[in-house]
Short mmCIF file of C-alpha atoms in Angstrom, two decimals:
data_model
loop_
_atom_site.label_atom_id
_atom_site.label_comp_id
_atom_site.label_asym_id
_atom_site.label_seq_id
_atom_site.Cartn_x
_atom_site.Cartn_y
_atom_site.Cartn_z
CA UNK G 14 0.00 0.00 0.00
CA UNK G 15 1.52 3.70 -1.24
CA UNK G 16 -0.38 6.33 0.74
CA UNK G 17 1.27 10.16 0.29
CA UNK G 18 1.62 13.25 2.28
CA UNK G 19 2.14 12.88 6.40
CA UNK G 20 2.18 9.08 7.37
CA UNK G 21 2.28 9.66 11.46
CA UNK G 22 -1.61 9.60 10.90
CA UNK G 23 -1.66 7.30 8.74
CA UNK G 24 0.47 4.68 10.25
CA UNK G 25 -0.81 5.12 13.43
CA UNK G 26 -4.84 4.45 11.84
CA UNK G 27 -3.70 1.81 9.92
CA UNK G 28 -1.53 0.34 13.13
CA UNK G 29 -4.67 0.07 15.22
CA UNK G 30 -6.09 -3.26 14.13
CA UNK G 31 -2.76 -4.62 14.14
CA UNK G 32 -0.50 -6.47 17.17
CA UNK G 33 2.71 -4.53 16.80
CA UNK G 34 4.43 -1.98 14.86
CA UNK G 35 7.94 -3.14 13.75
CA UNK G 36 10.13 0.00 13.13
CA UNK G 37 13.79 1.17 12.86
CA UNK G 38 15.28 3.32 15.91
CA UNK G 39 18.03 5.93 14.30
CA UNK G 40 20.08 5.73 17.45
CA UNK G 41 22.95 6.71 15.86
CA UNK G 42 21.84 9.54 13.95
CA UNK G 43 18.46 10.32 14.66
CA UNK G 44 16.30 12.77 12.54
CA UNK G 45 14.74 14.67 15.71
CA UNK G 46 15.24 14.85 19.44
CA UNK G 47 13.29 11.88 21.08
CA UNK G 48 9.71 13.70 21.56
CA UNK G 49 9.80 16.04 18.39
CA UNK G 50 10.64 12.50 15.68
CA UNK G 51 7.83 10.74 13.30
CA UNK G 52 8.34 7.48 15.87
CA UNK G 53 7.04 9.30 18.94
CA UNK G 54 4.76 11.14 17.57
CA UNK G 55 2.99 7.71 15.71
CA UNK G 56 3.48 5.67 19.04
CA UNK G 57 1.35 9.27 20.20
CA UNK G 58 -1.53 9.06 17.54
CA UNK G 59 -3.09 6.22 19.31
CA UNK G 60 -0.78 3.52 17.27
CA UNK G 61 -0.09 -0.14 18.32
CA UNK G 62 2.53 -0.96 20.88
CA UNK G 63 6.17 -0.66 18.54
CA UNK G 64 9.06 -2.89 18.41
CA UNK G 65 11.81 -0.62 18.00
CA UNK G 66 14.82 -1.90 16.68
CA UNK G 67 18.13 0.46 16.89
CA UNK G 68 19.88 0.99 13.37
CA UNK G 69 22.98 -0.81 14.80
CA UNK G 70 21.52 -3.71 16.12
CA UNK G 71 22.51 -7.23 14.48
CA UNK G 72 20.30 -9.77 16.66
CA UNK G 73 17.72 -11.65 15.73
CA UNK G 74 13.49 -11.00 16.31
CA UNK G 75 13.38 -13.95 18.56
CA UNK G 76 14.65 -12.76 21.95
CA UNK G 77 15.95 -15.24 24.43
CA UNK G 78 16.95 -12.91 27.50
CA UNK G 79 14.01 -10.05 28.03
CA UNK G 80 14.27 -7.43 30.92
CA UNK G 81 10.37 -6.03 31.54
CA UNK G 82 10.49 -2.43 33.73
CA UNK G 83 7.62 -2.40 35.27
CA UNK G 84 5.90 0.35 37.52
CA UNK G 85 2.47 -0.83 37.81
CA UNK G 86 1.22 1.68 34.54
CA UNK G 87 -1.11 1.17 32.13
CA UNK G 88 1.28 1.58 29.50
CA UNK G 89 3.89 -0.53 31.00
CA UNK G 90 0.84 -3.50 31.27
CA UNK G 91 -0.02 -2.09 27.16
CA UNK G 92 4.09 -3.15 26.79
CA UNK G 93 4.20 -6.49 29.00
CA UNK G 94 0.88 -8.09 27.10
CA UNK G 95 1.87 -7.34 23.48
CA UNK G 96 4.89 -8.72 24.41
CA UNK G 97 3.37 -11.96 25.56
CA UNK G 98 4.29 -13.67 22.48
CA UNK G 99 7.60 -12.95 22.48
CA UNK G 100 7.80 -13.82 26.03
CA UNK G 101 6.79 -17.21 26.05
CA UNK G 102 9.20 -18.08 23.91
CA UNK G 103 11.97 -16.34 25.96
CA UNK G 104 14.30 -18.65 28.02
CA UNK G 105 15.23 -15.66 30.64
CA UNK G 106 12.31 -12.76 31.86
CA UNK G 107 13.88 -10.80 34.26
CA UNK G 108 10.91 -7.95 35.39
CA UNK G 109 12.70 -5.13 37.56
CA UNK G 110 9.92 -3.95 39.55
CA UNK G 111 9.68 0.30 40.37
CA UNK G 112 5.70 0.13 41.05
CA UNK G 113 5.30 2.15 44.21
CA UNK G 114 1.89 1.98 46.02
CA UNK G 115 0.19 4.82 46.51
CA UNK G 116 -1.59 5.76 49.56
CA UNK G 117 -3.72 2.90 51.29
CA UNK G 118 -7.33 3.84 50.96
CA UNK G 119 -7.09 6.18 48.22
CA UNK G 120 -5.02 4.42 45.27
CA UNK G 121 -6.12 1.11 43.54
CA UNK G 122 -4.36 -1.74 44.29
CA UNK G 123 -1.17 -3.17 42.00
CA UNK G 124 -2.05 -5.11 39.49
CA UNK G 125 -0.86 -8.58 39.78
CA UNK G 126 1.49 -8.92 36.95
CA UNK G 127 3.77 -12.02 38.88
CA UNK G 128 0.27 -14.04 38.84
CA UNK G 129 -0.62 -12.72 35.25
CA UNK G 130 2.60 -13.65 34.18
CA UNK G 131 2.46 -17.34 35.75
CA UNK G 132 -0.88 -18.01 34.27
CA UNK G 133 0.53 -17.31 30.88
CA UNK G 134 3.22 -19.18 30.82
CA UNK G 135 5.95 -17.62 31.42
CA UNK G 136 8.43 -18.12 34.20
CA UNK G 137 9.90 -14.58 35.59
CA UNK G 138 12.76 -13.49 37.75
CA UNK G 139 11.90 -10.38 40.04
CA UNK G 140 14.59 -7.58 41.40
CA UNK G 141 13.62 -4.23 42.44
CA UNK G 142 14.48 -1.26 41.05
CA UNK G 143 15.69 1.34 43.43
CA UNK G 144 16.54 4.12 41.19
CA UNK G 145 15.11 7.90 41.89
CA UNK G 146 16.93 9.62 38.80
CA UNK G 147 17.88 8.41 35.88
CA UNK G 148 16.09 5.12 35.44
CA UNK G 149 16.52 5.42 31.26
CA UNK G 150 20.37 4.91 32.13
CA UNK G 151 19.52 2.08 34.83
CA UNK G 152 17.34 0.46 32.78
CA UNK G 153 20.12 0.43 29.92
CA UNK G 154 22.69 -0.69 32.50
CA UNK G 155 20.58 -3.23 33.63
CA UNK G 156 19.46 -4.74 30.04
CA UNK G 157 23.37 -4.63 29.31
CA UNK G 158 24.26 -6.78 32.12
CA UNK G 159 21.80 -9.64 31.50
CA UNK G 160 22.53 -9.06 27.72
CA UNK G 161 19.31 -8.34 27.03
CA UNK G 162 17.81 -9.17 23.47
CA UNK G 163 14.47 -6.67 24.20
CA UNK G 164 13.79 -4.11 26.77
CA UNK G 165 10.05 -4.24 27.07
CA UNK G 166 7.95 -0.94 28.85
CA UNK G 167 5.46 1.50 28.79
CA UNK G 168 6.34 4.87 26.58
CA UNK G 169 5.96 8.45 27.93
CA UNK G 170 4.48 7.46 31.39
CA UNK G 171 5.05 11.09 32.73
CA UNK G 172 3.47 14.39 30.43
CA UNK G 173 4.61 14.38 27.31
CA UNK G 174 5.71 18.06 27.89
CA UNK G 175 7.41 17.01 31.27
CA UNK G 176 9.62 14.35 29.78
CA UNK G 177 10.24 16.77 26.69
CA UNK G 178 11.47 19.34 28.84
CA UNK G 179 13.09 17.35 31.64
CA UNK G 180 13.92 14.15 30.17
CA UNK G 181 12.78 10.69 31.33
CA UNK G 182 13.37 7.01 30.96
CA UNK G 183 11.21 7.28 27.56
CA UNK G 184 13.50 9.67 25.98
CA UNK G 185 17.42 8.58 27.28
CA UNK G 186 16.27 4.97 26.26
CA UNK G 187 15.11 6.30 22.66
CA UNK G 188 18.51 8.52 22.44
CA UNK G 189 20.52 5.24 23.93
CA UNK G 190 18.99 2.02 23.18
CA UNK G 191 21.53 -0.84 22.58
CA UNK G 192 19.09 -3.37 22.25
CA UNK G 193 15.61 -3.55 20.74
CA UNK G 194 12.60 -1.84 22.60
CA UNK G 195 9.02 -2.69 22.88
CA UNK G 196 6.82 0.33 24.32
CA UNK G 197 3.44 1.38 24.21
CA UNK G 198 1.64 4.66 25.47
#
């Protein structure tokens, strides 16, 4: 299919009744700051989750060692179940957990992503992640030392004009990935 003019709005339509968007990552020399590029903006424009895969990757599209960061979102949940597939077949899920509770009383409780994962299938390590700035670069550091084939979380978890301005995990990770991502907002 050829469609012309602006394909953000386009892709992300045409994404919608689809599983997951496979796309290049320019890591290495990308158009636009992470934020202002076409990817973003798609993954923005209500799109499918998107496996991002950074221009000098060589691995393969069947992961073996995945590292899920999880903080209890609704995006980071979007991430961990279109990654189910991929999952299943991995032989190592390692899910760094930085959900924090909120107040007792007022906050819904966690979801129960150990048990979801278990009743899927797939077998999980858990460590915590004790980070309170830069989690892009922990996350990173951590995916490096498992030698992680995919990175799997929610996108843009913060305002879009906070993480813009400030940074965020979203944005070092899209500037810095060394191994494919899977995200969804």
């Amino acid at each position: 299919e050829v469609i012309r003019g602006p394909y953000v709005s386009v892709l992300a339509k045409r994404s919608q009744l689809t599983d997951l968007l496979v796309c290049a990552l320019p890591v290495s020399a990308p158009e636009a700051p992470a934020g202002f590029d076409l990817l973003t903006r798609v993954m923005f424009d209500d799109a499918a989750p998107m496996l991002l895969l950074p221009d000098a990757w060589t691995g393969s599209l069947s992961p073996k060692r995945v590292l899920i960061a999880w903080n209890g979102s609704g995006e980071a949940a979007r991430a961990v179940r279109a990654a189910l597939p991929l999952l299943r077949r991995a032989t190592d899920v390692v899910v760094l957990d930085g959900e924090r509770p909120g107040p007792t009383g007022f906050s819904p409780p966690p979801l129960g992503l150990r048990d979801w994962l278990n009743r899927q299938g797939v077998v999980a390590q858990w460590s915590s992640l004790e980070v309170i700035s830069d989690v892009g670069m922990a996350l990173q550091a951590r995916a490096q030392a498992m030698h992680a084939d995919l990175l799997v979380m929610g996108a843009w978890g913060h305002s879009r004009m906070n993480e813009l301005v400030l940074g965020g995990a979203t944005r070092w990770l899209l500037d810095n990935a060394a191994q494919p991502l899977l995200l969804s907002h």
